[in-house]
mmCIF file of C-alpha atoms in Angstrom:
data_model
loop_
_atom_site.group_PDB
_atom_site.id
_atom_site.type_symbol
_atom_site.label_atom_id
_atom_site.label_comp_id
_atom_site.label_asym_id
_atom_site.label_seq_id
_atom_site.Cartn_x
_atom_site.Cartn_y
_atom_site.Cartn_z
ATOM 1 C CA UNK G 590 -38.450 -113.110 -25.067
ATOM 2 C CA UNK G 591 -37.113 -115.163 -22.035
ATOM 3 C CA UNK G 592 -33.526 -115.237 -21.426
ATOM 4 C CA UNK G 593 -32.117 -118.618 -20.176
ATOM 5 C CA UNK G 594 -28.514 -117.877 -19.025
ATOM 6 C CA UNK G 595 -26.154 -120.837 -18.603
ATOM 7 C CA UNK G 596 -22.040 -121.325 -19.141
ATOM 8 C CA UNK G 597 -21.023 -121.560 -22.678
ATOM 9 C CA UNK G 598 -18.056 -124.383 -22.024
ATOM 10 C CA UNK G 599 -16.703 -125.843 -18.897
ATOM 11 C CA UNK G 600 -13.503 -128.631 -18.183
ATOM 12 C CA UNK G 601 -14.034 -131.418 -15.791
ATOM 13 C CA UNK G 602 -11.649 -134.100 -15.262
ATOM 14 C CA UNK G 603 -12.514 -137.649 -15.888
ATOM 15 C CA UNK G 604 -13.870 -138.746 -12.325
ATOM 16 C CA UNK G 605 -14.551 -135.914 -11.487
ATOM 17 C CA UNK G 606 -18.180 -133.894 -10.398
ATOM 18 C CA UNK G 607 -19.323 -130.805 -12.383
ATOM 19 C CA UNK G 608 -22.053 -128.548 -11.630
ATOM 20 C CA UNK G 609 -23.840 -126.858 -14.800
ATOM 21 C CA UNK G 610 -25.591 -124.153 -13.550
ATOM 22 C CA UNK G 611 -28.886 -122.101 -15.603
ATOM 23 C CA UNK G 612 -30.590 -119.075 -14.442
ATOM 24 C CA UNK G 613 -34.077 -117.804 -16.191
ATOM 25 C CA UNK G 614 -36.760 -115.560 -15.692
ATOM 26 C CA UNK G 615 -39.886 -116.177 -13.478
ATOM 27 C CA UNK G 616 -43.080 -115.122 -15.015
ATOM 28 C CA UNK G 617 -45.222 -118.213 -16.191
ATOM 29 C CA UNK G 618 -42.810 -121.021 -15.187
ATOM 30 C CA UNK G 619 -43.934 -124.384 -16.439
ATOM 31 C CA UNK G 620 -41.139 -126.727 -15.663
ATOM 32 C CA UNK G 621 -37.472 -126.882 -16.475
ATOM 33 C CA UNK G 622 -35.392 -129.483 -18.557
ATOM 34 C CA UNK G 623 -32.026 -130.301 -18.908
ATOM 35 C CA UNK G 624 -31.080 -132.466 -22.666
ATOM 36 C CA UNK G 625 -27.855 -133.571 -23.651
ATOM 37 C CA UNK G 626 -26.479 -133.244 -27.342
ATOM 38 C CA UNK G 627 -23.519 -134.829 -28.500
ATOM 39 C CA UNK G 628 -21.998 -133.488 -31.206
ATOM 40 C CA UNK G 629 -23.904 -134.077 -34.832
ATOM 41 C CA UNK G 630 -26.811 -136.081 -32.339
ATOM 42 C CA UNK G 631 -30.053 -135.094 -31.623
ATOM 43 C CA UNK G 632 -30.928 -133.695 -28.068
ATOM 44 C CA UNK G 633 -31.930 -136.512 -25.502
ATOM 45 C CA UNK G 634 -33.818 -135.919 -22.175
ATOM 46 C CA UNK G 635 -31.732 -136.217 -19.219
ATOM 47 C CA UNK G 636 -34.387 -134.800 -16.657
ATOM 48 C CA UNK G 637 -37.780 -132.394 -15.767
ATOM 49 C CA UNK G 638 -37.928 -130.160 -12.991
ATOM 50 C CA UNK G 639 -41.433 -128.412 -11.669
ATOM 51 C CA UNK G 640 -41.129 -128.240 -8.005
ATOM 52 C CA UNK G 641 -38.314 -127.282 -5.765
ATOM 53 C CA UNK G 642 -35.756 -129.686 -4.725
ATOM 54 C CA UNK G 643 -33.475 -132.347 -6.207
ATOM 55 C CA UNK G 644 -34.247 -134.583 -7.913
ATOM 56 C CA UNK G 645 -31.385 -137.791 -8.800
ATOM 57 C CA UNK G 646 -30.834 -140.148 -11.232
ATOM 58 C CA UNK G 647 -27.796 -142.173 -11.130
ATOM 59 C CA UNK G 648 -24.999 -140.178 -11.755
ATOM 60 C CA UNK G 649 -27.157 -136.867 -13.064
ATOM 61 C CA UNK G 650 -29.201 -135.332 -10.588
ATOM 62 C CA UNK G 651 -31.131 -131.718 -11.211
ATOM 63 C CA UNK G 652 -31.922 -129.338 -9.184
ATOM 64 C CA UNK G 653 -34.304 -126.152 -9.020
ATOM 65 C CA UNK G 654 -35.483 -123.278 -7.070
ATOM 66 C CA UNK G 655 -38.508 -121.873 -8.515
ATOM 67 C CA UNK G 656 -37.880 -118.635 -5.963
ATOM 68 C CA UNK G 657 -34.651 -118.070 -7.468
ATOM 69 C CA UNK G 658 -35.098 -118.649 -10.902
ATOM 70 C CA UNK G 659 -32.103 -121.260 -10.434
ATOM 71 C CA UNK G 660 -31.023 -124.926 -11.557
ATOM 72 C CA UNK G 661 -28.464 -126.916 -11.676
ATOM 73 C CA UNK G 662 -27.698 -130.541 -13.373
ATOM 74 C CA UNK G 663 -25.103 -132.366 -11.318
ATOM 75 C CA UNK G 664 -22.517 -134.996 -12.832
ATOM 76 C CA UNK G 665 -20.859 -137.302 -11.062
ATOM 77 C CA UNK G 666 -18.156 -140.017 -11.333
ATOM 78 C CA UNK G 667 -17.673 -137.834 -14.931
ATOM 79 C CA UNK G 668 -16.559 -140.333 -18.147
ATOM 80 C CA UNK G 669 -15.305 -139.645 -21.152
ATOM 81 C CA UNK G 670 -18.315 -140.147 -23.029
ATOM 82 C CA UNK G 671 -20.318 -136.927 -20.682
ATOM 83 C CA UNK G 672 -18.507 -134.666 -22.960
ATOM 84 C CA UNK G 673 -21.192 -133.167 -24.808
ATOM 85 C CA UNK G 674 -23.197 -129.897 -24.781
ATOM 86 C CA UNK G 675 -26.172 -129.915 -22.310
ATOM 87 C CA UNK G 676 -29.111 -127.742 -22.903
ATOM 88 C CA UNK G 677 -31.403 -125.907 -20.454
ATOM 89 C CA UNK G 678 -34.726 -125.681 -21.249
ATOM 90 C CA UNK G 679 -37.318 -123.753 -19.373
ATOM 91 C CA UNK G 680 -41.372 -123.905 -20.130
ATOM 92 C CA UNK G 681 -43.496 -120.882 -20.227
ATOM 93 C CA UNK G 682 -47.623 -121.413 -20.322
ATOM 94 C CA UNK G 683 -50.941 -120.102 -19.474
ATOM 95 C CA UNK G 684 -53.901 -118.745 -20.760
ATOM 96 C CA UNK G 685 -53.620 -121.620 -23.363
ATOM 97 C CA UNK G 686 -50.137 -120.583 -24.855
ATOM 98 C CA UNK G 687 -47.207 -122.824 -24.365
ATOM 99 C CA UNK G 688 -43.426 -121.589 -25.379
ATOM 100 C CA UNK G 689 -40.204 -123.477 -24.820
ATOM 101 C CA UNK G 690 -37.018 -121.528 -24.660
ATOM 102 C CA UNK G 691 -33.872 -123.189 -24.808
ATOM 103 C CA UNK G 692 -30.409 -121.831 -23.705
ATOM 104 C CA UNK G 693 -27.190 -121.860 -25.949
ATOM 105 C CA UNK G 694 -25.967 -124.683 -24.307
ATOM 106 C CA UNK G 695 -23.077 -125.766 -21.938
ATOM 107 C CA UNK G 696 -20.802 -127.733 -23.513
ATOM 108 C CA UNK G 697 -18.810 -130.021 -21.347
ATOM 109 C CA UNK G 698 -15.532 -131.501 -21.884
ATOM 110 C CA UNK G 699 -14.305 -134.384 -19.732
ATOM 111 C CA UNK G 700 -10.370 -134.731 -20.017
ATOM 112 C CA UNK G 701 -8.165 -137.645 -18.615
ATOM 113 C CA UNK F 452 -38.815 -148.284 -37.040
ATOM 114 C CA UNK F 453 -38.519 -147.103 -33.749
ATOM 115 C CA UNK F 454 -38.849 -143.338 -32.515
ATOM 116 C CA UNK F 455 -38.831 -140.333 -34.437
ATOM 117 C CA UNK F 456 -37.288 -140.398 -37.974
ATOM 118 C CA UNK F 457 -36.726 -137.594 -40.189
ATOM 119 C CA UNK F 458 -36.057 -137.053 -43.896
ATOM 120 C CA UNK F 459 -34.160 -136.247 -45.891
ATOM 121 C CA UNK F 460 -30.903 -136.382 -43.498
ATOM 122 C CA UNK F 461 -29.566 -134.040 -45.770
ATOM 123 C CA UNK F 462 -30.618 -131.369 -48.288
ATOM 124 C CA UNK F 463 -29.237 -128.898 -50.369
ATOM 125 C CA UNK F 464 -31.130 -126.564 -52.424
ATOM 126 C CA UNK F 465 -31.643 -122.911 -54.340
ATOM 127 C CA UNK F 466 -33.481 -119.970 -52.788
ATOM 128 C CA UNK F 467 -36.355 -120.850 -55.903
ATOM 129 C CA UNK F 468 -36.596 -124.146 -54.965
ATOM 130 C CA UNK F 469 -39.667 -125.538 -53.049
ATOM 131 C CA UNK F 470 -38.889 -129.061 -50.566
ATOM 132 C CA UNK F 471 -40.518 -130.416 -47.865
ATOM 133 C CA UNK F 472 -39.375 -132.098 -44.952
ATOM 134 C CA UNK F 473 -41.147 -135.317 -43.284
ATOM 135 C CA UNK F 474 -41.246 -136.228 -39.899
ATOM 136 C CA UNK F 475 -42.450 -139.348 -38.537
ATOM 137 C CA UNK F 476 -43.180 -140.615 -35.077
ATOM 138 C CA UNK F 477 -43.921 -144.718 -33.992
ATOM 139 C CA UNK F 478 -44.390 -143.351 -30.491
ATOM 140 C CA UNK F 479 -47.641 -143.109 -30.313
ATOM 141 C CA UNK F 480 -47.510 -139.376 -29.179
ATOM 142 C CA UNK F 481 -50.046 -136.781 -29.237
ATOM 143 C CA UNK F 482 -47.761 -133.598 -29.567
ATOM 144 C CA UNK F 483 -45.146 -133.214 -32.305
ATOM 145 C CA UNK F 484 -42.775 -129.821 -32.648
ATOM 146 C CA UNK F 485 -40.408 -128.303 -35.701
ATOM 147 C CA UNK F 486 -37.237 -127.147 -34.417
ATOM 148 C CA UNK F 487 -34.515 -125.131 -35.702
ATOM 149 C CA UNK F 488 -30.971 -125.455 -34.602
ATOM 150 C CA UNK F 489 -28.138 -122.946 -35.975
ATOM 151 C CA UNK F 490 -24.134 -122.574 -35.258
ATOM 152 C CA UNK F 491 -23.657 -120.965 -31.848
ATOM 153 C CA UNK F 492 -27.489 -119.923 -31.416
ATOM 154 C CA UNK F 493 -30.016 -121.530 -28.846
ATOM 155 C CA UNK F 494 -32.748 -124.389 -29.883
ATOM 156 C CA UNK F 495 -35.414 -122.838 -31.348
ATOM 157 C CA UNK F 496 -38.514 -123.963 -31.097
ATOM 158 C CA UNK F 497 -40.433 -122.889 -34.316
ATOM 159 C CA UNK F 498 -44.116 -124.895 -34.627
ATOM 160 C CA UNK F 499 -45.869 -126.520 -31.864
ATOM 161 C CA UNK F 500 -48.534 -129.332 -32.883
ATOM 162 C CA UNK F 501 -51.016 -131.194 -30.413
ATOM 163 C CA UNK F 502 -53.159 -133.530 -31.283
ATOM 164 C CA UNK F 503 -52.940 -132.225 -35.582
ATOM 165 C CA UNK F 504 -53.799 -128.929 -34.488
ATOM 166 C CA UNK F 505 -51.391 -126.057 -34.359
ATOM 167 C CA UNK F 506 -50.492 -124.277 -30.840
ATOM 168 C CA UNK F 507 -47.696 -122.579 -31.293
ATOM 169 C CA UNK F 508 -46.046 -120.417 -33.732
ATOM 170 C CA UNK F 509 -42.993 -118.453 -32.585
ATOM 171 C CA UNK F 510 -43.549 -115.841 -35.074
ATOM 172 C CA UNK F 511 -41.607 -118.305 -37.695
ATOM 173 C CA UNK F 512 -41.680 -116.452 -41.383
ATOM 174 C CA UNK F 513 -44.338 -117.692 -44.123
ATOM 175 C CA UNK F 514 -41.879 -119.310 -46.245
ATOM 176 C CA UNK F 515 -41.667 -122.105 -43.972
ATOM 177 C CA UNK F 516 -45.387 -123.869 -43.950
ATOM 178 C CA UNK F 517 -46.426 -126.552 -41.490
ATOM 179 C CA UNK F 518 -48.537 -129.212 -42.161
ATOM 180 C CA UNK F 519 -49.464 -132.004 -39.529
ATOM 181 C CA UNK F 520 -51.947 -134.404 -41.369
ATOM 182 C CA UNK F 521 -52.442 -137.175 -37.993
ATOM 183 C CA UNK F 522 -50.811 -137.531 -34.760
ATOM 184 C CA UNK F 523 -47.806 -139.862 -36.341
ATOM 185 C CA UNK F 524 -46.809 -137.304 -39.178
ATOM 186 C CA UNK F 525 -45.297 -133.760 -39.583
ATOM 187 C CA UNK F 526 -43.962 -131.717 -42.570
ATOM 188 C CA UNK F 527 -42.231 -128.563 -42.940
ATOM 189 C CA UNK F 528 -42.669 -127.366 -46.395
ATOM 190 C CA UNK F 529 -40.293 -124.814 -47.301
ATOM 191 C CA UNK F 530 -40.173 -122.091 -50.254
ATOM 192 C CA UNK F 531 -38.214 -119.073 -51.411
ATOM 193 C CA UNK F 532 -35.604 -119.920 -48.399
ATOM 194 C CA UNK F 533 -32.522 -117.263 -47.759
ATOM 195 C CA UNK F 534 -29.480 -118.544 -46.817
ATOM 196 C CA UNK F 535 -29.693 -117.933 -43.570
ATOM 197 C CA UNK F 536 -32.250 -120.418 -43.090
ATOM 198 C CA UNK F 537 -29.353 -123.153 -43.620
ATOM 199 C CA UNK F 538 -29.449 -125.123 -40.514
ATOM 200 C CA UNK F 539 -30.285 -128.402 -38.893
ATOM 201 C CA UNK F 540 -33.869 -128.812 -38.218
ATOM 202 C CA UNK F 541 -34.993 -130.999 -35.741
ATOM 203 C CA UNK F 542 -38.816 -132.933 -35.313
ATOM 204 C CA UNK F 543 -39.942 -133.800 -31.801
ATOM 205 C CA UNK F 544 -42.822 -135.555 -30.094
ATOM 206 C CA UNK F 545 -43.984 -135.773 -26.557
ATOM 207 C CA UNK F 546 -46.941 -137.681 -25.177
ATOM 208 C CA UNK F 547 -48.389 -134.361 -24.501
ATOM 209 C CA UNK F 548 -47.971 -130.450 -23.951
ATOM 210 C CA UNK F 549 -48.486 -128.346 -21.687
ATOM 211 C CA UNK F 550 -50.921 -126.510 -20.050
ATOM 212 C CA UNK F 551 -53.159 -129.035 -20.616
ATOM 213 C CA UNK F 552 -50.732 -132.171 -20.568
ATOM 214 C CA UNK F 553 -49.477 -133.832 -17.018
ATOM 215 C CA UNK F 554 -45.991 -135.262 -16.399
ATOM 216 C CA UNK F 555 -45.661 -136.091 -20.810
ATOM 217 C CA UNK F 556 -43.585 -133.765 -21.158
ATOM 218 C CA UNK F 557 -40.575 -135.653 -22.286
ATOM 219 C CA UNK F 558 -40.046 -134.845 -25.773
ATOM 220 C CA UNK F 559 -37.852 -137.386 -28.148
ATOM 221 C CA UNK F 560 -36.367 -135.570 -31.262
ATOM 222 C CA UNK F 561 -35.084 -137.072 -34.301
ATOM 223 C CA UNK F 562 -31.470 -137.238 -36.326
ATOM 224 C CA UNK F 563 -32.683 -134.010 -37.800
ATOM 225 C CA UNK F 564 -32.178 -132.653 -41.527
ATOM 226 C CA UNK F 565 -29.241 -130.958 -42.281
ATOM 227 C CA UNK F 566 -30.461 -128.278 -44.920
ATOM 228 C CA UNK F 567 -28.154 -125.760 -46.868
ATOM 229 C CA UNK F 568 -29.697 -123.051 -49.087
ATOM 230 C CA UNK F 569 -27.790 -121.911 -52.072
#
């Protein structure tokens, strides 16, 4: 299978910027996401990465380098409410097959 | 309703026991996916549907069944479960799927179904 590495917990402080960082193998990359999951909620979509670069949306911006096998998703101005796990998610296709492998998850805590 | 919705929210049952698990999107979406979701283990994704017809399966074991009748509805029927299986299981849909979708990739889950085998 493909292994999709990324922190298992992290502490920022409220205000504060975090990087989460995820790290995955090469071979039929299709695009990289990043969800967030609060605790006991279903995963929502906080951004899709295909090309190199950054790419920002408000606060959250993501990152990747397809060379590398690298990303990161960047939080800024951190509040309370960021705390959450935040998933890594990395697409493998071709020749018709499609596979989706997620990584354990970072989960985030934003203290005062 | 908006979204994806899922039911039951909860279900407990026996390892003899045969349920079934609905899924329902008001997205208008052409892909939908079965996820399963356990304590300290990574999102896995277990059934891949596009357009009612089945694309992936991540070598997921015959007691759980698929069954995607249209592009709006998706079941997991389940049979002879182990405890193991206990977990949340999640439905998703996205606009479309790769290789042969564009930029759809976005996929919206729902609340998910807490299930415990007994």
């Amino acid at each position: 299978g493909q292994n999709i590495d990324q922190p298992t917990e992290m502490t920022a402080t409220e205000g504060a910027i975090v990087q989460i960082n995820c790290t995955y193998q090469t071979s039929g990359f299709n695009g990289l996401f990043w969800y967030q999951q609060h605790a006991g909620e279903a995963p929502t979509f906080l951004s899709y990465n295909v090309l190199d670069g950054l790419e920002e949306k408000g606060r959250f911006s993501s990152f990747l380098s397809r060379s590398k096998g690298y990303s990161y998703l960047l939080l800024k101005e951190l509040q309370m409410k960021d705390s959450a796990s935040y998933l890594c998610a990395v697409v493998y296709s071709g020749a018709g097959s499609y596979q989706l492998t997620f990584g354990k998850g970072t989960k985030l805590s934003v203290i005062p | 309703e908006t979204g994806v919705t899922q039911t039951p929210r909860h279900l407990v049952m026996g390892m003899t026991n045969k349920k079934s698990l609905k899924c329902e999107q008001h997205l208008g979406h052409n892909a939908m996916y079965w996820y399963k979701q356990s304590a300290k283990k990574p999102l896995e994704l277990m059934f891949v549907y596009s357009l009612e017809e089945r694309v992936e399966n991540n070598s997921v074991p015959s007691r759980f069944s698929p069954e995607c009748p249209n592009s709006s509805h998706l079941f997991l029927h389940l049979h002879t479960l182990q405890p193991e299986d206990s977990a949340l299981y999640l439905c998703a849909s996205s606009q479309d799927t790769p290789p042969r979708g564009g930029m759809g990739y976005e996929q919206f889950f729902g609340p998910g179904t807490r299930l415990t085998v007994l």
